[in-house]
Short mmCIF file of C-alpha atoms in Angstrom, two decimals:
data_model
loop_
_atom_site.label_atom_id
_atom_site.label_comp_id
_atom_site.label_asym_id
_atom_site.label_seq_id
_atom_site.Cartn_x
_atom_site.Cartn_y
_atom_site.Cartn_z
CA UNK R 11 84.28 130.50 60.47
CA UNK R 12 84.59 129.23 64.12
CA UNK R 13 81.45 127.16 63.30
CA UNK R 14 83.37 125.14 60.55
CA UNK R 15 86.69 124.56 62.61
CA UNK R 16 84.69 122.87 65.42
CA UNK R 17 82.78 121.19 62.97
CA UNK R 18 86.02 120.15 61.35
CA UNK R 19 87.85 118.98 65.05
CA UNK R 20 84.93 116.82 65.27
CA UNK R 21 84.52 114.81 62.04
CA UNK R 22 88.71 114.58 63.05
CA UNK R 23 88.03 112.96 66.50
CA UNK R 24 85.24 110.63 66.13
CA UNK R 25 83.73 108.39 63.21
CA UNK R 26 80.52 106.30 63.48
CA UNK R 27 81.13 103.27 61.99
CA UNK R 28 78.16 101.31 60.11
CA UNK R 29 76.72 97.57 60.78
CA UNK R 30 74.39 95.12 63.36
CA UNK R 31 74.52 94.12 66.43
CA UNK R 32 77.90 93.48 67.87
CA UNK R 33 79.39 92.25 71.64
CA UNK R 34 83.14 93.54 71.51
CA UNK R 35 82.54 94.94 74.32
CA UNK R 36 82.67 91.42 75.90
CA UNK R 37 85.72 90.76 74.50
CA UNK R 38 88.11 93.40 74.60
CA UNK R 39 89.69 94.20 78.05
CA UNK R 40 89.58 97.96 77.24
CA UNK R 41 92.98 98.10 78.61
CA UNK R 42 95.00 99.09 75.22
CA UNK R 43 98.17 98.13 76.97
CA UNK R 44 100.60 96.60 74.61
CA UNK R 45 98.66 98.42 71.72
CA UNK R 46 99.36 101.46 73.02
CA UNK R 47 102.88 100.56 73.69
CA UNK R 48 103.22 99.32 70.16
CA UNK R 49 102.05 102.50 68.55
CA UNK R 50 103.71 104.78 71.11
CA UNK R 51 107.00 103.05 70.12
CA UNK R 52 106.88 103.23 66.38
CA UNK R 53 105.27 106.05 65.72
CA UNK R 54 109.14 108.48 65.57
CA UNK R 55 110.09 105.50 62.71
CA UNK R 56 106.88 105.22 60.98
CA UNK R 57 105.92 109.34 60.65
CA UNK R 58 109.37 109.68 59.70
CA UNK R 59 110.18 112.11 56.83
CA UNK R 60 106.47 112.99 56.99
CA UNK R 61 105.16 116.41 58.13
CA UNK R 62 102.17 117.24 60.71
CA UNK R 63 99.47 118.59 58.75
CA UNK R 64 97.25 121.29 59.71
CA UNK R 65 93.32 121.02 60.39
CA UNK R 66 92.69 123.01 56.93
CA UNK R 67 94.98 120.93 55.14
CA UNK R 68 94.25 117.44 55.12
CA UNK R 69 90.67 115.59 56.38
CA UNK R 70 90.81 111.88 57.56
CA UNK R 71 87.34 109.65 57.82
CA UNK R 72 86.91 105.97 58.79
CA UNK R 73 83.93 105.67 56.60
CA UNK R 74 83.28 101.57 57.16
CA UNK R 75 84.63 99.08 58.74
CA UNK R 76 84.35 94.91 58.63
CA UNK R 77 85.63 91.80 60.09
CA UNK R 78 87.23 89.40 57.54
CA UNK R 79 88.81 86.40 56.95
CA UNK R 80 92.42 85.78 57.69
CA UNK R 81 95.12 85.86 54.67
CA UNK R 82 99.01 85.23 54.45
CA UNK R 83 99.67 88.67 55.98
CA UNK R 84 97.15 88.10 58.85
CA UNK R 85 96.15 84.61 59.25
CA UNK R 86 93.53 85.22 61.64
CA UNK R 87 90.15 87.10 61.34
CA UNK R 88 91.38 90.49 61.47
CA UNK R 89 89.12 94.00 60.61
CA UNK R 90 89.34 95.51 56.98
CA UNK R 91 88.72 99.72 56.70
CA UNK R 92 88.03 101.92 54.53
CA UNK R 93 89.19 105.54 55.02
CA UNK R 94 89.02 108.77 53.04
CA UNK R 95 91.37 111.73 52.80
CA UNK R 96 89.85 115.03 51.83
CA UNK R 97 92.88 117.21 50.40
CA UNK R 98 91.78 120.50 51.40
CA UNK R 99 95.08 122.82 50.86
CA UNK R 100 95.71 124.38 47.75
CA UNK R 101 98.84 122.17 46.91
CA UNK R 102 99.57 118.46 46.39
CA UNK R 103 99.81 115.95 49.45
CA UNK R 104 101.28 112.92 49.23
CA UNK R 105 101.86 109.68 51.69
CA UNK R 106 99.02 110.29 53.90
CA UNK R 107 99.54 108.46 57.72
CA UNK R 108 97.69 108.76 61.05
CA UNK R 109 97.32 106.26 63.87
CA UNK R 110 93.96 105.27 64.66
CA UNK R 111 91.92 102.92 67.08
CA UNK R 112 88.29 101.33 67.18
CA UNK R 113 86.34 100.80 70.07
CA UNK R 114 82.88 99.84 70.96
CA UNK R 115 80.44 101.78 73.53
CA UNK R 116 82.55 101.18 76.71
CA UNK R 117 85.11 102.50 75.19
CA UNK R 118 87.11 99.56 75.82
CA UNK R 119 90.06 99.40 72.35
CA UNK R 120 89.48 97.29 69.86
CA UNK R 121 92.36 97.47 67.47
CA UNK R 122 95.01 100.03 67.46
CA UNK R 123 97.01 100.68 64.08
CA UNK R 124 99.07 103.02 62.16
CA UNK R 125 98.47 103.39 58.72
CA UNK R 126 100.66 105.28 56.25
CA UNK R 127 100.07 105.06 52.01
CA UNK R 128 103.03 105.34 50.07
CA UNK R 129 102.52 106.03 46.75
CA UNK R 130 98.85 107.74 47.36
CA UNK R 131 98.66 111.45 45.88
CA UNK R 132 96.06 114.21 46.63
CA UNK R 133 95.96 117.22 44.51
CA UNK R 134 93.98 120.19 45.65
CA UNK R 135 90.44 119.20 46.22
CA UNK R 136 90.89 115.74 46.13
CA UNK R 137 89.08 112.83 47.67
CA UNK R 138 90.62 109.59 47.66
CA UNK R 139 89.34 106.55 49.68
CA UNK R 140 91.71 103.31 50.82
CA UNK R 141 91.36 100.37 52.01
CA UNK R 142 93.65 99.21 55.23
CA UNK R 143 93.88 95.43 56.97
CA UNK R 144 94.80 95.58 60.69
CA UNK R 145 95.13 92.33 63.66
CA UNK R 146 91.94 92.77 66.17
CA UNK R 147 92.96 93.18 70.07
CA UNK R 148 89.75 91.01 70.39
CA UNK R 149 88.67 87.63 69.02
CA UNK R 150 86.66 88.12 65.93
CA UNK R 151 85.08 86.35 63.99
CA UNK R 152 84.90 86.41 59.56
CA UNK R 153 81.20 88.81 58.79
CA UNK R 154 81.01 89.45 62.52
CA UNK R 155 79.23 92.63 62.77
CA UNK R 156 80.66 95.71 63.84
CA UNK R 157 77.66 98.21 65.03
CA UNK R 158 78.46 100.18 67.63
CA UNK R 159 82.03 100.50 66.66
CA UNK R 160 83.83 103.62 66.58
CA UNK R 161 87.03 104.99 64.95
CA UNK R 162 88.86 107.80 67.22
CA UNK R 163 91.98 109.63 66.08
CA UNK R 164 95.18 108.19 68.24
CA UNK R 165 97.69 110.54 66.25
CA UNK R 166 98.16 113.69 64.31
CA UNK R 167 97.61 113.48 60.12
CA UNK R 168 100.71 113.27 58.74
CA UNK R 169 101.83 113.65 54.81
CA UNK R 170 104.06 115.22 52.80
CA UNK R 171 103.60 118.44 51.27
CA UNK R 172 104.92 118.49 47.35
CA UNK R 173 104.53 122.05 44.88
CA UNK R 174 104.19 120.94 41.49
CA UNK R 175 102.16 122.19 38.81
CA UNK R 176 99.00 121.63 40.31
CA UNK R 177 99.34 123.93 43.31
CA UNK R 178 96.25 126.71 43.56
CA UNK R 179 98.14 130.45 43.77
CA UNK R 180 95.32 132.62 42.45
CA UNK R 181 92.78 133.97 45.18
CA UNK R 182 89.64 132.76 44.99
CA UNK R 183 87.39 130.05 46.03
CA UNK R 184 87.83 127.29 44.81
CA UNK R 185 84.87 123.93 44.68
CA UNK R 186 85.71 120.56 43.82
CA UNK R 187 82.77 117.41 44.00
CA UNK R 188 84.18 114.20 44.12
CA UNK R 189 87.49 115.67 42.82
CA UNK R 190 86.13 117.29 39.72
CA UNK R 191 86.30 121.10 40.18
CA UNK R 192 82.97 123.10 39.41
CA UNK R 193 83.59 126.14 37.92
CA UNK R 194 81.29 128.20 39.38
CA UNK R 195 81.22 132.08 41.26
CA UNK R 196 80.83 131.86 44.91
CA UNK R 197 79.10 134.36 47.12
CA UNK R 198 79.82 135.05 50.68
CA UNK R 199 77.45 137.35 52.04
CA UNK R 200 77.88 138.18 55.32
CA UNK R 201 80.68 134.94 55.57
CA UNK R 202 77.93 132.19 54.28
CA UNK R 203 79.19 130.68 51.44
CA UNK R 204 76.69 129.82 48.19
CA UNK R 205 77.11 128.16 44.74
CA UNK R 206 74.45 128.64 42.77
CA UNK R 207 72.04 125.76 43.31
CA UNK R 208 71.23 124.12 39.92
CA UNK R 209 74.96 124.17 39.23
CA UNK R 210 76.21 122.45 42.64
CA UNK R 211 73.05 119.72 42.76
CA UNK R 212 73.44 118.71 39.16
CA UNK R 213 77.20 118.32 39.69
CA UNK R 214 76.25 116.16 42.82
CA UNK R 215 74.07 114.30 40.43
CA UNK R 216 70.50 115.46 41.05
CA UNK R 217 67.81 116.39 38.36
CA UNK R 218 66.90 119.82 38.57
CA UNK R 219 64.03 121.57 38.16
CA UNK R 220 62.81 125.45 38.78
CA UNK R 221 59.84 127.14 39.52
CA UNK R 222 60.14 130.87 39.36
CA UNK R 223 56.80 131.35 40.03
CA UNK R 224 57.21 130.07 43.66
CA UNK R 225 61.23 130.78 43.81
CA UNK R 226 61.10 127.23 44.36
CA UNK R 227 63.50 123.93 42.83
CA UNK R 228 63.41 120.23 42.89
CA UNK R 229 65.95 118.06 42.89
CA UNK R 230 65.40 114.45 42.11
CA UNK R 231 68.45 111.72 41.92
CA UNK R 232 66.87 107.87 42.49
CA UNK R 233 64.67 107.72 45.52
CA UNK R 234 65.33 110.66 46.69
CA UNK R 235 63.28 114.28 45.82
CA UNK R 236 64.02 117.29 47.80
CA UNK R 237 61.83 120.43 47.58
CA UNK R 238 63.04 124.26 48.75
CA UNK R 239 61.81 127.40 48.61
CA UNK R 240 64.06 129.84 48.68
CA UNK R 241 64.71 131.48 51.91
CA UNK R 242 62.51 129.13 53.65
CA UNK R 243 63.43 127.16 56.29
CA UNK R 244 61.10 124.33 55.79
CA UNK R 245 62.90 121.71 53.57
CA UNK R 246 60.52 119.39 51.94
CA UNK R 247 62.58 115.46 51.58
CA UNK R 248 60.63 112.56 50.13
CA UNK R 249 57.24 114.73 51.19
CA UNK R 250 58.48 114.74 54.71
CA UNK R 251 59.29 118.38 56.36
CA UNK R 252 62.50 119.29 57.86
CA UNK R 253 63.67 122.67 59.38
CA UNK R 254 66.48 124.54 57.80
CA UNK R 255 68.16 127.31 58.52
CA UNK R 256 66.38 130.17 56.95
CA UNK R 257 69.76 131.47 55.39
CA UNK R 258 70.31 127.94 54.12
CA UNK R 259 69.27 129.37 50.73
CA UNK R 260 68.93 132.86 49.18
CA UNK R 261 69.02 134.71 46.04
CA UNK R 262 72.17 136.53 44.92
CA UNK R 263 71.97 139.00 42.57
CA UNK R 264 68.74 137.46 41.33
CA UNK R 265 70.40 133.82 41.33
CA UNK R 266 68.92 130.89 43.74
CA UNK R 267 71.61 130.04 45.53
CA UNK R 268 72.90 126.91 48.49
CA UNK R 269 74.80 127.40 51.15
CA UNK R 270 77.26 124.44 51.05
CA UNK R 271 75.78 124.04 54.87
CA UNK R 272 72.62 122.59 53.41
CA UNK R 273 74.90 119.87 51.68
CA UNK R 274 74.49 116.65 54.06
CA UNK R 275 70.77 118.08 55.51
CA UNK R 276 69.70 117.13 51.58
CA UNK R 277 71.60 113.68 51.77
CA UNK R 278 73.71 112.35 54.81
CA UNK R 279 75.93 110.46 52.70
CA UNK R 280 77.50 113.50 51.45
CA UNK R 281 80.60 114.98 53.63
CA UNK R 282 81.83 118.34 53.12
CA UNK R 283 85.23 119.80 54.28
CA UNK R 284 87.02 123.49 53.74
CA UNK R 285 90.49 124.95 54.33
CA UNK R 286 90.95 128.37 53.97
CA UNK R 287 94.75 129.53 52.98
CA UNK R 288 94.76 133.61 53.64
CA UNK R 289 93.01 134.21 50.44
CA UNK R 290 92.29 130.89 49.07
CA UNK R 291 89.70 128.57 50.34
CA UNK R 292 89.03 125.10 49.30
CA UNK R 293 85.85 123.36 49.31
CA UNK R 294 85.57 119.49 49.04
CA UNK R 295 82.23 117.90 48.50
CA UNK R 296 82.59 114.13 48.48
CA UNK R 297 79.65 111.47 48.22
CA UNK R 298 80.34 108.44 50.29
CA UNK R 299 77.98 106.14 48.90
CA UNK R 300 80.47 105.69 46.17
CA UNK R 301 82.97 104.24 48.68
CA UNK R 302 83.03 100.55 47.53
#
């Protein structure tokens, strides 16, 4: 459990941000000064009515970022993000808001902005990704690249908790991929949680295939083929090896199972995030490379 929570504090403090070659740092003072300021000063106003949420409640991800061309609300070249909220509470969460900055490997700032989205609803295990437009501290110029760039948390999530009718009360565990729930049992031997492999992967979107003579599956989706035997901690991926936790997989009561661990080991590009209530945990599995 203290594995996922400092798991979870990092995804929350630092993004990597995708792209080529970039030289903000030669353009950026790394001062923050009136950015800082700016946010510091508006943040009472622009949080307001909105609650603090807790780390198992609500996720926040920069997941890309670009430069574009100016428009009638920014005329200049100004950076465009996308970011995704996981909700991982067992009740609806609406307005999401943070603060956030960008800067580049000298950790001089970039950009500073809050961001709050009214109208933007999360029920329980949901994954929703939004785009946000925000003025550059730096010059910049439209397709300029922005490798090396990160996204750091400047402020607490914020959002407002709602009970309506699709608020989780039952006990249980509870999975949702890409905000579909998968009705599945989940095991938790020994506090490692597993969903029964051929269920979770083919949800995820994989083709899968099992050899009981070798306790062994495949999973094909595209490009991509991943072999595992069960209880091994070899992972085969596109015929290349790679070591796994030997607990990464495992039968229960005769069923191959995954530990949700294993999740972005088979492909980076998926992110997984839990918040456990007392008795009710919520898993979110969300693929990323359906972020448009």
């Amino acid at each position: 459990m203290a594995g996922w929570k400092s798991a979870l504090a990092a995804l929350v403090l630092c993004f990597a941000i995708t792209g080529s070659t970039s030289a903000f740092a030669e353009e950026a003072d790394g001062s923050g000064g009136e950015g800082d300021e700016a946010v510091e000063q508006t943040a009472e106003s622009f949080f307001e009515g909105l609650e603090e949420m807790e780390y198992n409640e609500l996720t926040f991800q920069v997941i890309r970022t670009d430069v574009v061309k100016g428009n009638d609300k920014i005329p200049e070249a100004h950076f465009r993000s996308i970011v995704l909220f996981q909700n991982t509470s067992p009740y609806t969460i609406q307005t999401p808001a943070t603060a956030f900055e960008l800067f580049d490997k000298g950790f001089n700032q970039v950009a500073l902005t809050n961001v709050r989205f009214e109208g933007v609803k999360l029920l329980p295990g949901d994954s929703k990704w939004i785009a946000t437009e925000y003025e550059s501290l730096a010059e910049v110029t439209e397709g300029q690249s922005t490798k090396g760039l990160k996204a750091g948390m400047y402020n607490s999530l914020y959002g407002e908790r709602v009970e309506d009718s699709s608020e989780i009360t039952a006990k249980g565990v509870y999975v949702f991929v890409n905000s579909k729930p998968l009705k599945v049992k989940v095991a938790d031997p020994l506090g490692t949680q597993y969903v029964p492999a051929k269920n979770l992967l083919e949800a995820m979107g994989y083709k899968f295939v099992w050899n009981a003579k070798t306790s062994t599956f495949t999973a094909t989706k595209g490009q991509l083929k991943v072999e595992q035997k069960i209880g091994s901690r070899q992972m085969k991926i596109n015929g290349k090896i790679v070591k796994v936790d030997a607990g990464a997989t495992a039968f229960v009561n005769k069923a191959p199972m995954i530990s949700l661990y294993l999740v972005p080991t088979i492909s980076s590009t998926w992110t997984v995030s839990r918040g456990i209530h007392d008795d009710i945990t919520i898993l979110s599995i969300v693929d990323r490379t359906l972020i448009k």
